[in-house]
XYZ file of C-alpha atoms in Angstrom:
668
model
C 121.897 32.409 103.664
C 124.061 32.597 106.766
C 122.246 32.452 110.070
C 123.920 32.902 113.401
C 122.326 32.571 116.824
C 123.751 33.814 120.066
C 122.349 34.764 123.439
C 122.587 38.235 124.920
C 124.075 38.324 128.376
C 125.103 35.001 129.916
C 125.660 32.181 127.399
C 122.866 29.808 126.647
C 123.287 26.246 127.851
C 122.967 24.900 124.330
C 121.584 25.765 120.924
C 121.649 24.234 117.492
C 120.739 25.770 114.191
C 120.254 24.087 110.842
C 119.411 25.420 107.421
C 118.101 23.905 104.218
C 119.722 26.250 101.652
C 123.252 27.495 101.072
C 124.469 30.497 102.982
C 125.041 32.659 99.906
C 122.612 32.888 96.995
C 123.514 34.417 93.684
C 121.035 35.019 90.898
C 117.271 34.492 91.200
C 115.641 32.124 93.683
C 112.904 30.067 92.034
C 111.514 28.340 95.114
C 110.667 29.375 98.669
C 113.606 29.678 101.007
C 112.822 27.704 104.158
C 114.856 28.017 107.326
C 114.477 25.385 110.037
C 115.625 26.482 113.477
C 115.827 23.709 116.102
C 116.735 24.694 119.619
C 117.850 22.073 122.150
C 117.650 23.493 125.631
C 119.670 21.666 128.232
C 119.235 24.115 131.018
C 117.947 27.613 131.556
C 118.489 30.538 129.203
C 119.075 33.731 131.090
C 118.623 36.210 128.198
C 116.657 36.516 124.946
C 117.946 34.724 121.907
C 118.601 37.202 119.088
C 118.797 36.199 115.439
C 120.881 38.226 113.002
C 119.789 37.521 109.429
C 122.206 38.378 106.623
C 120.313 38.454 103.304
C 121.421 36.725 100.121
C 122.388 38.647 97.035
C 120.015 38.611 94.093
C 116.254 38.906 93.802
C 113.941 36.447 95.540
C 110.605 35.638 93.932
C 109.187 33.496 96.716
C 108.523 33.906 100.405
C 111.085 33.433 103.156
C 109.752 31.036 105.804
C 111.186 30.551 109.292
C 110.204 27.531 111.362
C 111.233 26.902 114.953
C 111.067 23.587 116.858
C 112.196 22.555 120.330
C 113.025 19.108 121.649
C 112.764 18.028 125.213
C 110.276 18.389 127.993
C 108.610 21.715 128.502
C 108.415 22.803 132.097
C 106.477 25.999 131.319
C 104.010 27.149 128.665
C 105.609 27.796 125.310
C 104.733 31.232 124.007
C 105.696 32.775 120.675
C 105.619 36.571 120.322
C 106.292 38.332 117.019
C 108.246 41.512 117.636
C 109.598 42.727 114.303
C 111.706 45.449 115.835
C 113.306 43.052 118.285
C 114.980 41.268 115.397
C 117.694 43.390 113.862
C 117.457 43.298 110.071
C 120.445 45.186 108.674
C 119.174 45.231 105.075
C 116.068 44.331 103.175
C 116.203 40.647 102.265
C 113.494 41.079 99.589
C 112.804 44.402 97.804
C 109.337 45.757 98.511
C 106.854 46.422 95.743
C 107.923 49.811 94.370
C 111.582 48.985 94.784
C 113.288 49.736 98.099
C 116.921 49.731 97.179
C 119.081 46.961 98.589
C 120.809 48.363 101.639
C 117.844 50.503 102.769
C 116.371 49.792 106.208
C 112.934 48.304 106.555
C 110.151 50.642 107.583
C 109.247 50.440 111.279
C 106.240 48.537 112.508
C 103.135 50.713 112.348
C 99.432 50.776 113.054
C 96.735 53.426 112.568
C 94.583 54.700 115.367
C 91.370 56.096 113.899
C 88.482 57.687 115.773
C 85.216 58.536 114.055
C 82.687 60.655 115.896
C 84.585 59.999 119.113
C 84.488 56.209 118.666
C 87.587 54.109 118.005
C 87.334 52.223 114.705
C 91.002 51.285 114.375
C 90.336 47.536 114.503
C 87.968 47.801 111.537
C 90.207 49.887 109.266
C 91.064 48.013 106.061
C 92.748 48.596 102.721
C 94.637 51.760 101.861
C 94.661 54.883 103.997
C 95.984 58.139 102.650
C 96.840 61.503 104.221
C 97.836 64.449 102.053
C 99.037 67.928 102.974
C 99.903 70.754 100.555
C 100.960 74.332 101.285
C 98.016 76.686 101.466
C 95.369 73.957 101.121
C 93.215 71.800 103.336
C 94.764 68.618 104.712
C 92.927 65.574 103.337
C 92.552 62.002 104.502
C 90.965 58.895 102.998
C 90.118 56.014 105.341
C 88.281 52.733 104.661
C 86.687 50.577 107.372
C 84.119 47.836 107.864
C 81.123 49.082 109.807
C 79.425 46.962 112.432
C 76.448 44.911 111.385
C 73.143 46.681 111.223
C 71.587 49.718 109.590
C 74.041 52.250 108.209
C 73.224 55.942 107.736
C 75.940 57.380 105.502
C 74.496 60.885 105.564
C 74.866 60.966 109.332
C 78.620 60.536 108.896
C 79.029 63.828 107.047
C 80.633 66.370 109.340
C 81.568 63.822 112.000
C 84.957 64.505 113.608
C 87.818 62.270 112.534
C 91.299 61.855 113.965
C 94.067 59.648 112.616
C 97.122 58.713 114.660
C 99.991 56.541 113.529
C 101.396 54.238 116.183
C 105.064 53.461 115.537
C 107.207 50.885 117.261
C 110.753 52.107 117.547
C 113.096 49.723 119.345
C 110.989 48.550 122.290
C 108.911 51.737 122.650
C 105.626 52.826 121.109
C 105.257 56.357 119.722
C 101.888 57.842 118.812
C 101.858 60.736 116.370
C 98.782 62.665 115.268
C 98.596 62.865 111.482
C 95.112 64.223 110.811
C 92.331 66.108 112.550
C 89.231 67.004 110.601
C 85.722 66.009 109.615
C 84.098 63.647 107.151
C 83.534 65.433 103.866
C 81.941 62.667 101.795
C 81.390 58.969 102.609
C 81.107 56.151 100.048
C 79.907 52.550 100.412
C 80.950 49.487 98.404
C 78.013 47.037 98.520
C 80.170 44.129 97.295
C 82.809 44.370 100.016
C 80.710 46.136 102.646
C 83.504 48.687 103.108
C 82.839 52.359 103.863
C 85.379 54.850 102.509
C 85.552 58.246 104.175
C 86.987 61.251 102.392
C 87.902 63.722 105.094
C 89.146 67.303 105.253
C 90.479 69.574 107.963
C 87.908 72.093 106.679
C 90.488 74.854 106.356
C 88.493 77.134 104.077
C 85.246 76.833 106.014
C 87.050 77.569 109.270
C 88.597 80.719 107.811
C 85.221 81.732 106.363
C 83.751 81.566 109.854
C 86.347 83.958 111.282
C 85.812 87.688 111.696
C 87.893 90.191 109.764
C 89.814 91.168 112.887
C 90.699 87.544 113.686
C 91.925 86.987 110.135
C 93.996 90.169 110.314
C 95.493 88.985 113.598
C 96.252 85.533 112.202
C 98.007 87.085 109.206
C 99.650 89.891 111.142
C 102.686 89.931 108.864
C 100.653 90.837 105.784
C 100.561 94.228 104.083
C 97.042 95.555 104.360
C 95.503 98.071 102.009
C 91.817 98.791 101.593
C 92.663 100.535 98.328
C 94.380 97.532 96.726
C 92.005 94.950 98.176
C 88.269 95.091 98.736
C 87.795 96.136 102.354
C 84.396 94.408 102.514
C 85.759 90.968 101.695
C 85.658 88.437 104.487
C 86.717 84.892 105.223
C 88.864 82.920 102.816
C 88.833 85.674 100.176
C 90.212 88.206 102.652
C 92.846 85.734 103.830
C 93.984 85.150 100.248
C 94.281 88.904 99.687
C 96.517 89.236 102.713
C 98.525 86.123 101.884
C 99.314 87.552 98.447
C 101.626 90.009 100.235
C 103.423 87.363 102.333
C 106.128 84.848 101.484
C 104.209 82.222 103.404
C 101.219 79.883 103.262
C 98.235 79.340 105.514
C 97.291 75.839 106.580
C 96.519 73.740 109.642
C 98.790 71.286 111.405
C 97.982 67.643 112.117
C 95.952 68.639 115.172
C 93.989 71.239 113.263
C 95.701 74.333 114.679
C 95.852 77.157 112.134
C 99.334 78.357 111.299
C 101.255 80.535 108.885
C 104.076 78.566 107.284
C 107.043 80.560 106.033
C 108.520 79.656 102.660
C 112.006 80.133 104.016
C 114.060 76.964 104.303
C 114.742 76.485 108.022
C 118.242 76.153 109.385
C 119.748 72.787 110.226
C 117.603 70.523 108.036
C 118.284 66.785 108.175
C 119.625 64.813 105.258
C 117.950 61.956 103.391
C 120.544 59.717 101.825
C 120.229 57.342 98.934
C 119.847 54.462 101.373
C 116.764 56.087 102.917
C 114.514 56.791 99.961
C 112.936 54.211 97.682
C 115.039 53.465 94.677
C 113.648 54.801 91.416
C 111.373 57.424 93.001
C 113.698 60.430 92.975
C 112.566 62.979 90.385
C 113.514 66.575 89.637
C 111.398 69.322 88.118
C 112.642 72.729 87.039
C 110.804 76.027 86.788
C 109.792 77.146 83.308
C 111.539 80.215 81.957
C 108.166 81.654 80.923
C 107.049 81.571 84.577
C 110.127 83.375 85.851
C 109.843 87.135 85.209
C 113.109 89.083 85.372
C 111.304 91.901 87.155
C 107.923 93.428 87.867
C 107.506 97.142 87.190
C 104.887 98.929 89.267
C 103.571 102.359 88.270
C 102.087 104.331 91.162
C 100.139 107.582 90.902
C 98.815 109.806 93.647
C 96.668 112.839 92.779
C 95.423 115.380 95.277
C 94.395 119.066 95.444
C 96.787 121.704 96.713
C 94.885 124.609 98.275
C 96.720 127.888 97.723
C 96.377 131.434 98.984
C 98.266 134.076 97.036
C 98.801 137.577 98.403
C 99.455 140.513 96.048
C 100.522 144.006 97.043
C 98.409 146.929 95.768
C 99.439 150.601 95.780
C 98.270 153.766 93.992
C 98.836 157.498 94.331
C 97.400 160.472 92.473
C 99.766 161.099 89.569
C 99.904 164.938 89.343
C 100.755 167.695 91.714
C 97.907 169.772 92.945
C 98.897 172.912 91.035
C 98.876 171.047 87.723
C 95.570 169.385 88.514
C 93.906 172.664 89.487
C 95.349 174.410 86.437
C 93.790 171.835 84.080
C 90.552 171.166 85.931
C 91.415 167.478 86.492
C 89.140 165.404 88.696
C 90.287 163.765 91.950
C 89.561 160.134 92.742
C 86.526 159.342 94.903
C 86.953 156.495 97.381
C 83.761 154.787 96.230
C 85.243 154.447 92.744
C 88.138 152.497 94.260
C 85.732 150.372 96.279
C 83.753 149.491 93.166
C 86.895 148.468 91.360
C 88.109 146.355 94.272
C 84.736 144.647 94.596
C 84.879 143.457 90.999
C 88.486 142.311 90.872
C 87.753 138.785 92.100
C 90.230 138.985 94.972
C 89.707 139.475 98.683
C 91.029 142.787 100.019
C 92.726 143.192 103.369
C 94.710 145.780 105.294
C 93.635 148.602 102.989
C 95.070 151.987 104.015
C 93.745 155.273 102.505
C 95.874 158.298 101.777
C 93.404 161.141 102.190
C 93.415 164.896 101.566
C 93.575 167.229 104.545
C 90.225 167.814 106.161
C 90.884 171.537 106.783
C 91.410 174.439 104.392
C 94.793 174.339 102.710
C 96.642 176.658 100.374
C 97.105 175.217 96.904
C 99.441 177.914 95.552
C 96.659 180.092 94.144
C 94.298 180.271 97.046
C 92.763 178.144 99.765
C 90.761 175.021 99.066
C 88.949 172.443 101.114
C 88.781 168.885 99.695
C 85.748 166.709 99.641
C 86.180 164.030 102.372
C 85.080 161.389 99.852
C 88.217 161.983 97.764
C 91.410 160.036 98.220
C 94.919 160.820 97.095
C 96.055 157.197 97.248
C 95.832 153.885 99.010
C 97.853 150.732 99.732
C 96.898 147.238 100.791
C 96.858 143.557 100.039
C 94.613 141.382 97.958
C 94.457 137.635 98.350
C 93.026 134.912 96.196
C 92.224 131.289 96.887
C 92.722 128.766 94.151
C 93.418 125.045 93.780
C 96.099 123.231 91.827
C 95.955 119.489 91.259
C 99.255 117.753 92.040
C 100.060 114.277 90.741
C 103.012 112.277 92.022
C 104.201 109.434 89.792
C 106.526 106.663 90.882
C 107.944 103.628 89.132
C 109.200 100.846 91.381
C 111.038 97.841 89.938
C 110.963 94.609 91.926
C 113.873 92.529 90.634
C 114.207 88.797 90.386
C 117.692 88.262 91.860
C 118.204 85.089 89.803
C 115.869 85.609 86.875
C 116.763 86.033 83.186
C 117.364 89.772 83.365
C 118.040 90.009 79.639
C 114.643 88.597 78.748
C 112.683 91.790 78.203
C 109.600 89.945 76.990
C 109.070 88.437 80.409
C 108.777 91.741 82.277
C 105.486 92.019 84.137
C 103.671 95.256 84.914
C 101.322 96.432 87.598
C 99.821 99.824 88.336
C 97.834 101.666 90.963
C 96.317 105.127 91.154
C 94.743 106.935 94.087
C 93.032 110.307 93.816
C 91.689 112.587 96.512
C 88.196 113.484 95.390
C 86.853 116.413 97.410
C 84.750 119.452 96.648
C 86.880 122.541 97.189
C 84.464 125.066 95.688
C 83.245 126.289 99.077
C 86.821 126.819 100.218
C 87.678 128.783 97.069
C 84.704 131.070 97.710
C 85.728 131.674 101.331
C 87.527 134.715 102.678
C 91.218 134.929 101.947
C 92.252 134.942 105.607
C 91.067 136.066 108.957
C 92.600 139.523 108.884
C 90.074 142.403 109.066
C 88.777 143.755 105.764
C 86.847 146.859 104.930
C 83.338 146.582 106.226
C 81.878 148.180 103.140
C 83.586 145.732 100.738
C 81.724 142.549 99.767
C 82.897 139.590 101.838
C 82.088 136.005 100.959
C 80.950 133.517 103.542
C 83.877 132.169 105.538
C 84.744 128.488 105.002
C 86.484 126.768 107.900
C 86.578 123.369 106.228
C 90.267 123.614 105.431
C 92.602 125.813 107.425
C 95.268 127.337 105.210
C 97.506 129.909 106.886
C 97.528 133.252 105.038
C 100.772 134.711 103.753
C 102.501 137.152 106.070
C 103.255 139.383 103.103
C 103.197 139.093 99.397
C 103.722 135.532 98.297
C 101.860 132.248 98.633
C 100.967 129.602 101.195
C 99.397 126.209 100.537
C 98.052 123.042 102.079
C 97.844 119.600 100.485
C 94.702 117.609 101.185
C 96.501 114.328 101.909
C 95.348 113.467 105.407
C 92.162 111.549 104.651
C 91.714 108.032 105.997
C 90.792 106.426 102.692
C 92.711 108.636 100.275
C 95.476 110.225 102.328
C 99.194 109.794 101.892
C 99.287 107.054 104.518
C 96.732 105.085 102.501
C 98.802 105.592 99.356
C 101.960 104.403 101.103
C 100.132 101.329 102.423
C 98.860 100.532 98.933
C 102.357 100.860 97.477
C 103.785 98.577 100.162
C 101.087 95.970 99.487
C 101.722 96.011 95.736
C 105.473 95.703 96.186
C 105.099 92.868 98.694
C 102.722 91.135 96.291
C 105.261 91.424 93.484
C 108.031 90.062 95.712
C 105.876 87.052 96.605
C 105.054 86.457 92.953
C 108.738 86.409 92.037
C 109.696 84.208 94.986
C 106.897 81.816 94.062
C 108.360 81.389 90.576
C 111.855 80.946 92.009
C 110.716 78.037 94.167
C 108.759 76.374 91.354
C 111.567 73.858 90.911
C 111.043 70.689 92.907
C 112.553 67.403 94.017
C 110.161 64.518 94.641
C 110.867 61.153 96.208
C 109.265 58.364 98.231
C 110.601 56.831 101.419
C 109.481 54.407 104.125
C 106.952 56.103 106.343
C 108.240 59.059 108.329
C 105.438 60.828 110.205
C 107.793 63.553 111.442
C 107.857 65.186 107.999
C 105.708 68.311 107.965
C 105.136 71.445 105.900
C 107.087 73.613 108.317
C 110.301 71.679 107.783
C 112.984 71.279 105.174
C 115.164 68.428 103.957
C 118.377 67.813 102.111
C 118.425 64.930 99.654
C 121.713 63.430 98.527
C 122.103 60.960 95.683
C 124.846 60.136 93.268
C 123.738 62.729 90.746
C 121.489 65.078 92.743
C 122.070 67.073 95.895
C 119.169 69.356 96.801
C 117.946 71.345 99.777
C 114.436 72.730 100.021
C 111.354 73.249 102.105
C 108.606 70.631 102.224
C 105.856 71.874 99.909
C 103.679 68.768 100.011
C 103.664 65.247 101.363
C 101.414 62.219 101.143
C 101.362 59.246 103.481
C 100.123 55.910 102.123
C 99.312 53.127 104.577
C 98.412 49.803 102.925
C 96.987 47.272 105.364
C 96.797 44.563 102.732
C 100.424 44.852 101.611
C 101.717 45.879 105.022
C 103.569 48.858 103.586
C 103.698 52.468 104.660
C 105.268 55.077 102.408
C 105.719 58.852 102.526
C 105.803 60.784 99.230
C 107.603 64.112 99.600
C 107.849 67.179 97.384
C 110.492 69.795 98.185
C 110.280 73.351 96.865
C 113.709 74.255 95.533
C 115.027 77.773 95.096
C 118.250 78.505 93.211
C 120.220 79.978 96.104
C 120.404 80.313 99.890
C 117.734 82.313 101.642
C 117.882 86.019 100.945
C 115.347 88.444 102.420
C 113.597 90.944 100.229
C 115.025 94.441 100.410
C 113.296 96.527 103.064
C 111.124 99.079 101.352
C 109.180 102.184 102.146
C 108.116 104.369 99.256
C 108.869 107.496 101.226
C 106.619 109.573 99.022
C 106.679 113.292 99.644
C 104.891 116.267 98.217
C 106.844 118.541 95.894
C 107.781 121.931 97.258
C 106.398 125.262 96.045
C 107.268 126.639 92.649
C 109.098 129.984 92.418
C 106.838 132.975 91.689
C 107.884 135.793 89.404
C 107.988 139.117 91.216
C 105.666 140.679 88.645
C 102.937 138.248 89.698
C 102.933 139.615 93.250
C 102.312 143.335 92.593
C 99.376 145.131 91.062
C 100.768 148.122 89.104
C 98.238 150.983 88.886
C 98.840 154.076 86.746
C 97.355 157.562 86.125
C 96.060 158.704 82.752
C 94.836 162.252 81.835
C 93.090 162.808 78.547
C 92.847 166.106 76.642
C 96.518 166.928 76.866
C 98.432 167.879 73.768
C 102.090 168.098 73.007
C 104.564 165.817 71.305
C 105.596 162.891 73.515
C 103.746 164.156 76.580
C 100.216 164.270 75.277
C 97.409 161.865 75.951
C 97.786 158.439 74.307
C 94.880 156.603 72.718
C 92.987 154.437 75.210
C 94.422 150.927 75.388
C 93.367 147.796 77.284
C 96.802 147.572 78.887
C 96.228 150.892 80.659
C 95.123 150.229 84.253
C 94.532 152.719 87.046
C 92.836 156.154 87.350
C 91.508 157.917 84.231
C 90.614 161.635 84.202
C 90.723 164.513 81.667
C 92.078 168.056 81.308
C 89.302 170.539 80.655
C 91.392 173.690 80.237
C 94.817 174.978 81.054
C 98.105 175.457 79.307
C 98.415 171.867 78.201
C 94.823 171.415 77.188
C 94.213 170.261 73.586
C 90.621 169.684 72.591
C 91.793 167.444 69.758
C 93.686 165.117 72.064
C 92.167 161.728 73.054
C 89.833 161.848 76.050
C 89.027 159.008 78.482
C 85.952 157.882 80.358
C 86.633 158.975 83.901
C 86.930 155.814 85.978
C 89.256 153.694 88.098
C 90.306 150.138 87.163
C 92.251 147.461 89.003
C 93.776 144.498 87.238
C 95.303 141.814 89.433
C 98.362 139.931 88.180
C 97.604 136.753 86.271
C 98.445 133.471 88.024
C 100.707 131.621 85.594
C 99.774 128.246 84.145
C 102.623 126.527 85.991
C 100.944 127.433 89.280
C 97.392 126.828 88.127
C 97.403 123.825 85.768
C 97.823 120.246 87.058
C 101.373 119.659 88.209
C 103.035 116.284 87.569
C 106.117 115.181 89.478
C 107.782 111.934 88.369
C 110.222 109.794 90.314
C 111.734 106.721 88.667
C 114.686 104.455 89.323
C 113.393 102.924 92.561
C 114.575 99.309 92.559
C 114.474 96.515 95.146
C 115.294 92.807 95.181
C 112.458 90.323 95.710
C 114.728 88.052 97.734
C 114.742 84.260 97.765
C 113.157 81.653 100.039
C 116.345 79.587 100.037
C 117.436 76.197 98.847
C 119.711 74.697 96.238
C 120.004 71.946 93.663
C 123.244 70.618 92.252
C 123.382 68.045 89.486
C 126.378 65.902 88.645
C 126.737 63.456 85.784
C 128.201 60.225 87.124
């Protein structure tokens, strides 16, 4: 081994170095390597003496010992201070247990600062200490220490606050970094060694459980909320998990215990870990299973609600014979009360009814003068309206695509569905008056329902209103549910994309955290990903400190999910056949003979005013006669307007996006 000594600054007055072994070793050392350093001072050194140690090649199996001796007369106390970082060690002279590769730098000098229940116990910490952090889980710590002599109450330790700091010496400065803040979860005692081992947690779940719903919603403000997809009564950790299922992020606490939402996205400008910086033999790769990587998730959405309709139909009727013919055959005129009775039983509301009456004074009818009964009418016109309800169902199919998944693998397609229905009682509205226009006082009028305001038609035709404004079952609630389901599908796909991983171990690096990312370069692997988990192992017995790291690897650079809004909208009105908007009323006179112009047999299709001839030139006693009455038959509302209406919209497709990262393999 070659050893050189030189002063920094002004030259030393004199120095001599000797060694007991050759400068270059090849093969395996079988005995301790002992270096004797003798310094002869013949004056005053004005700067520190720095040793540069160049290691031998090969693998040592015994300790390296340095001994220093001085000759002469000491004029001041001799003091020896061990400062590992003040001696520059370019490479590891002896590989550590676990195999630090030759050429990798030694880990810095470290110490743990531990406080338990507010009391410093750092000087009594022994054995292995471990700190572990994983996305979306509580941070854990395991610490062992020797308690002071006397009675020990382990149960009193449960719940005591614990903090762990790592004190690093870098160059000539000390850096203190917090690595854990939490409480004791479970203590254990080894009666043989007298060592207490504390298993600690940052109590993430319990802290979330203690939060109100509003605080959780504020903490997870980027989530898609839906009381229809998730149980609105859930609180605490369960509510947080519901909200997190719609986010491409995880919830955890930092080293000081502050709650945070950690994005899955690989941050920009990550640093690189080279082959010289991680422990040789610890680099491992893991790839996502094809069965866990769906090519897409298809979501079927249904929204059903009532459409309240008011249809207006025009009615008109006039007496079908001239007065001379009617008088000549003794035909009866139509009384108004017969019309009223017919209107009352038609099932529709009547409005704006206008009578066409006979003159009130004496008039000449061609034979003589007559005066008509005021109760008789020659015709009328008006409108009839009817309230009815049609159920409308909107159906949507949304496909959330895996941008890098096996699209041809049909067996891996996942499915989800959601349905929301507006459940209200519309019977009272259907029984209400057709609209607010005046109606005949002597016609039956149902009790007015003001529960739902539907504007009446201005003429014949139809108006409607969809009941989609409710808080729990309105269109806004349906849109929110759709957004939550789509966001949940995008997270599920992104989670499978980042299931690949790169794992490695390196000398302790307390700056690694779940919010960061790293690039790892090796001869055969180059990978970039976000830190998904890490574990820090501090071994007081071996003097080693190691960080185990797991990176979540996605197959491509970060790509946001497509922005999405369902944009659902109610279908417009259906066209109405003109025949459905007019009530056609006829006139039928029985007792008339004659080919082609005589009275036809009574038929159900005949609607209007029925009377009979009792004498006259066209009278035929053998001709069919009718019961004298007046009938009204309103047009039938077709099934397309009455039966449930289904409107389907398919072909909506969005990309789930990617959290970012890459892995490239090369056979060397």
